[in-house]
PDB file of C-alpha atoms in Angstrom:
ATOM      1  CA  UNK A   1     129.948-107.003 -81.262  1.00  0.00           C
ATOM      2  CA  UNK A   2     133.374-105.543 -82.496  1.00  0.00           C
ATOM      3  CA  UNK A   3     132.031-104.727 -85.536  1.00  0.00           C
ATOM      4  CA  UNK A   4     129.313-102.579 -83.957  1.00  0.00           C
ATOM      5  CA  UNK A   5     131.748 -98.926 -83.315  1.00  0.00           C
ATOM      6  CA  UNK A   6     132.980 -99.788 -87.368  1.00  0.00           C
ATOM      7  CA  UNK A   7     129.575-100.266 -88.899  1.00  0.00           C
ATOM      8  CA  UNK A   8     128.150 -97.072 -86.872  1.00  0.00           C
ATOM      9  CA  UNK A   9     131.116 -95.031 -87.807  1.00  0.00           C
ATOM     10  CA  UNK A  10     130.345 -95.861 -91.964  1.00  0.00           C
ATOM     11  CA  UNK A  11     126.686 -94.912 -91.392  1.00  0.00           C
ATOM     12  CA  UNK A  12     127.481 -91.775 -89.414  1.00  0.00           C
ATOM     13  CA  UNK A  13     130.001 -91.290 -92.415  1.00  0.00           C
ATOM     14  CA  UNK A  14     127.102 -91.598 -95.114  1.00  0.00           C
ATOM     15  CA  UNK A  15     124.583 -90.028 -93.473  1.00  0.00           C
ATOM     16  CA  UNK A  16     126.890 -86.925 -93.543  1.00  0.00           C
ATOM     17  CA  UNK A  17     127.988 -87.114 -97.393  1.00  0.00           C
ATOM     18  CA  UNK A  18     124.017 -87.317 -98.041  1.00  0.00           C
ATOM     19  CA  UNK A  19     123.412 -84.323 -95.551  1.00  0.00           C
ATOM     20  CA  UNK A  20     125.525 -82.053 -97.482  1.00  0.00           C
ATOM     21  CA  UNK A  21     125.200 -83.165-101.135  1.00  0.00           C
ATOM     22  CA  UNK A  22     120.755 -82.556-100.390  1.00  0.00           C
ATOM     23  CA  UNK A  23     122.461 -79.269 -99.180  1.00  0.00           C
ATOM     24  CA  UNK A  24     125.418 -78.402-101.930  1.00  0.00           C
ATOM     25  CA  UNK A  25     124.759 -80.760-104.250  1.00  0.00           C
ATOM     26  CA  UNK A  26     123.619 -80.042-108.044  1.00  0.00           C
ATOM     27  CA  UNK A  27     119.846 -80.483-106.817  1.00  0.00           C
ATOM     28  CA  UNK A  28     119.839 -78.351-103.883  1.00  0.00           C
ATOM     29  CA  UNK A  29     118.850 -75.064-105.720  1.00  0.00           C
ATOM     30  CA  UNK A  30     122.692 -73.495-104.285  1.00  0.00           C
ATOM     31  CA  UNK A  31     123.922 -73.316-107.634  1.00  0.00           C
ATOM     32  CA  UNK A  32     121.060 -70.852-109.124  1.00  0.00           C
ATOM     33  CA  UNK A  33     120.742 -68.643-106.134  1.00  0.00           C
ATOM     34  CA  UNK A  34     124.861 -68.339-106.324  1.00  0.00           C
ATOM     35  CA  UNK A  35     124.464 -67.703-110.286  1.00  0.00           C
ATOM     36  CA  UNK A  36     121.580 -65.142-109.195  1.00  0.00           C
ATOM     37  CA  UNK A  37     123.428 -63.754-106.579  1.00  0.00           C
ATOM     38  CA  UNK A  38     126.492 -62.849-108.633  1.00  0.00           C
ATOM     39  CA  UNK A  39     124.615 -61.626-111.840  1.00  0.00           C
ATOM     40  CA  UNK A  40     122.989 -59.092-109.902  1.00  0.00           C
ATOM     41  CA  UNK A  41     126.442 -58.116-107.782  1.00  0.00           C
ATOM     42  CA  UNK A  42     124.433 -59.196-104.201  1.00  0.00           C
ATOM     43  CA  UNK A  43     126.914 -61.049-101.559  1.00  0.00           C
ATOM     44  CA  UNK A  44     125.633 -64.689-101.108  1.00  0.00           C
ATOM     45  CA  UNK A  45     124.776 -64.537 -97.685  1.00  0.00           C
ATOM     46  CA  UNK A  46     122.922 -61.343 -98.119  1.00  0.00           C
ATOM     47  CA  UNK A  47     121.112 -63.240-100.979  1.00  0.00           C
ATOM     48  CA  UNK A  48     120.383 -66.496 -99.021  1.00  0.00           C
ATOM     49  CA  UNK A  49     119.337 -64.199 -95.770  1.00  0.00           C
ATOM     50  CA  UNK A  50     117.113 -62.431 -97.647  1.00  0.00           C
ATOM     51  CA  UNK A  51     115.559 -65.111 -99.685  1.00  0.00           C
ATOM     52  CA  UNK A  52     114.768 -67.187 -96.490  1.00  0.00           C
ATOM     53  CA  UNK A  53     113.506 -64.201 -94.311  1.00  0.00           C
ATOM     54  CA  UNK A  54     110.935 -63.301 -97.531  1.00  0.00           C
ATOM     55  CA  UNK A  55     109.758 -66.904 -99.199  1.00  0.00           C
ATOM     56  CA  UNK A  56     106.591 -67.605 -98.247  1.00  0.00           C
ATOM     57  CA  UNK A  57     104.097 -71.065 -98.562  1.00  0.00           C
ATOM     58  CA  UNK A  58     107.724 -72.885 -99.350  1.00  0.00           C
ATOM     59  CA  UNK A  59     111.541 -73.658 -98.830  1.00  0.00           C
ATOM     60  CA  UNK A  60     113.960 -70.772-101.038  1.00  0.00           C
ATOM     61  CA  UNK A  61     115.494 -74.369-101.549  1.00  0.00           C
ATOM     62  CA  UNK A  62     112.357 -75.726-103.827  1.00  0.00           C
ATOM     63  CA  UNK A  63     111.393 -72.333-105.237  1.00  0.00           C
ATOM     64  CA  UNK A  64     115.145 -71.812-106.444  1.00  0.00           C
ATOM     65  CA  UNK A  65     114.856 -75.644-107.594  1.00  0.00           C
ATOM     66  CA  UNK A  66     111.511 -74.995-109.858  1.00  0.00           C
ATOM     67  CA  UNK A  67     112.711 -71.641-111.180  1.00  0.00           C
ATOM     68  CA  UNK A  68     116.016 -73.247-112.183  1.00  0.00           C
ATOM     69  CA  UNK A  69     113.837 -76.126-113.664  1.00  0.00           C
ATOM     70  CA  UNK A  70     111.463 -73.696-115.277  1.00  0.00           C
ATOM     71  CA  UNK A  71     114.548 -72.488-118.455  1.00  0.00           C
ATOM     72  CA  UNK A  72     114.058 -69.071-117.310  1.00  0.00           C
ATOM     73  CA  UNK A  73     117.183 -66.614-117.824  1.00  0.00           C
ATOM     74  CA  UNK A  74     118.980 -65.394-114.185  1.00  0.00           C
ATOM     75  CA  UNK A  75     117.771 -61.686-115.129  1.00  0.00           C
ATOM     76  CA  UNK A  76     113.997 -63.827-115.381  1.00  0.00           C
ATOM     77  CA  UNK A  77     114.855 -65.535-111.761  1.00  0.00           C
ATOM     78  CA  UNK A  78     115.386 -62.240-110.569  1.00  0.00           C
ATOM     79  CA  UNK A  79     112.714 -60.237-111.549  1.00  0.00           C
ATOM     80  CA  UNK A  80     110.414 -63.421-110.233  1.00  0.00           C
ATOM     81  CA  UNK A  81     112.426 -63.162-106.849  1.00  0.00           C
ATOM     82  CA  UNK A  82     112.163 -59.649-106.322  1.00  0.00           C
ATOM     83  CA  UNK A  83     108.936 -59.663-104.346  1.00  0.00           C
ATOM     84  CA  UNK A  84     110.416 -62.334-102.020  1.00  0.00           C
ATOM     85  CA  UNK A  85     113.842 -60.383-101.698  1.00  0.00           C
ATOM     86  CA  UNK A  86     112.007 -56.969-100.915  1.00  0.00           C
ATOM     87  CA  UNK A  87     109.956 -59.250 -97.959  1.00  0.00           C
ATOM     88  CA  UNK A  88     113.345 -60.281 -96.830  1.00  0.00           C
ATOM     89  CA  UNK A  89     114.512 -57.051 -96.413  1.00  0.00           C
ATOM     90  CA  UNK A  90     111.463 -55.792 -94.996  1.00  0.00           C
ATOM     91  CA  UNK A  91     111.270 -58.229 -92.243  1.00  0.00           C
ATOM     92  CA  UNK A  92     115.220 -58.377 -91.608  1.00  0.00           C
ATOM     93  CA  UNK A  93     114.790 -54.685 -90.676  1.00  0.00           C
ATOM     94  CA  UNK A  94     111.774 -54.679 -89.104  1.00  0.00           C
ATOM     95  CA  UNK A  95     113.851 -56.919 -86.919  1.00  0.00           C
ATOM     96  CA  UNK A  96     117.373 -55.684 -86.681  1.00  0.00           C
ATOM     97  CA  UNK A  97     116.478 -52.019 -88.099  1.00  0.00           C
ATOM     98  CA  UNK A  98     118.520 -50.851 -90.933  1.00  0.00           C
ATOM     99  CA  UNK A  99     121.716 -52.297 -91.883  1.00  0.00           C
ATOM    100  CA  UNK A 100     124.321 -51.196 -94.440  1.00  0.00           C
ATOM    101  CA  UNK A 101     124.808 -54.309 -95.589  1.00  0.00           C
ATOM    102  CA  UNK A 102     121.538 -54.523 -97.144  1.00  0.00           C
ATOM    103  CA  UNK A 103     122.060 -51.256 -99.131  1.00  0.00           C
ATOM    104  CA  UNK A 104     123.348 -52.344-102.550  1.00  0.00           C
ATOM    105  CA  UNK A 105     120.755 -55.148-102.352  1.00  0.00           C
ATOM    106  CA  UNK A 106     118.253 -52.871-101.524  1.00  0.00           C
ATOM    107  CA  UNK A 107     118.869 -50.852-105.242  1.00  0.00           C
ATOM    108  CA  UNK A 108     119.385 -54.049-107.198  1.00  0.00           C
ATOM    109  CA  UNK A 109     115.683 -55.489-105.400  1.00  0.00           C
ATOM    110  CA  UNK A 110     114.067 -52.005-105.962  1.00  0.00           C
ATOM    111  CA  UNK A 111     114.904 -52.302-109.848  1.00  0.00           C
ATOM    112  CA  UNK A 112     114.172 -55.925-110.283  1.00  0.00           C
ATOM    113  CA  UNK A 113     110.370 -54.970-108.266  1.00  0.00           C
ATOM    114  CA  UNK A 114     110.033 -52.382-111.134  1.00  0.00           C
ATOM    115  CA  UNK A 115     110.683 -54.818-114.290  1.00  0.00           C
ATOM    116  CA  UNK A 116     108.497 -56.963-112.355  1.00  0.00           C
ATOM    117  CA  UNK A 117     104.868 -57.305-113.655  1.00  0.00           C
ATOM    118  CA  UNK A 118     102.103 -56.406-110.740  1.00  0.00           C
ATOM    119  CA  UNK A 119     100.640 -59.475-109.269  1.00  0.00           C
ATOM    120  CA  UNK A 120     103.385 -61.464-110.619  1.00  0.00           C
ATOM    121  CA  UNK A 121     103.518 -63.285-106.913  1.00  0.00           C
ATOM    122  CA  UNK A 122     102.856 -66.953-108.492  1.00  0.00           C
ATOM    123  CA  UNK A 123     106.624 -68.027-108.556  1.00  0.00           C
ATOM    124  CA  UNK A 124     107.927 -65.703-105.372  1.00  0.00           C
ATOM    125  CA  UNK A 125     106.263 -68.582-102.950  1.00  0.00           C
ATOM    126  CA  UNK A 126     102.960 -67.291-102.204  1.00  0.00           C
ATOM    127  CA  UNK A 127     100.141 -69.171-103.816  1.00  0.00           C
TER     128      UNK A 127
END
């Protein structure tokens, strides 16, 4: 019995380390949406807040993980983002109404939706 507070302390312990490497950690999909964030000059949490508020049919976590996987370039991710990232924005003012933060995102999304091909939806998380 005076093991017990040690051995739930550990577990509590691991469970956390495993929490935030599925989070951080090389297979959580973080490190291409920051490497997409900074090649097109968007903040990170404008990225990651638009990316969740415009994915659709699954996590930005697994989409980010399968476009990583897929050997596209980041100007590639981008342009199959776009159409998530312009739902983000959409629904985040919809919401909040327009915010200045948004505004550079808003040029760099608008450009990336051009290069974009039309129906081009397969890899934005509809489907």
């Amino acid at each position: 019995m005076g093991y017990f507070p040690g051995v739930l302390g550990l577990v509590a312990v691991i469970g956390l380390i495993v929490f935030f490497w599925r989070q951080f950690g090389p297979t959580s999909g973080h490190a291409v949406g920051n490497r997409v964030a900074a090649h097109f000059g968007i903040s990170r949490s404008v990225f990651y807040a638009l990316l969740e508020n415009g994915v659709r049919d699954v996590s930005s976590r697994d989409l980010l993980l399968s476009l990583d996987r897929s050997g596209l370039s980041l100007e590639e991710i981008g342009v199959r983002l776009a159409p998530s990232l312009s739902r983000g924005i959409e629904r985040l003012e919809k919401r909040f109404g327009p915010q200045d933060i948004y505004a550079d995102a808003k040029v760099v999304v608008a450009r990336l939706l051009a290069a974009a091909e039309p129906g081009d939806d397969a890899a934005s998380g509809e489907g």
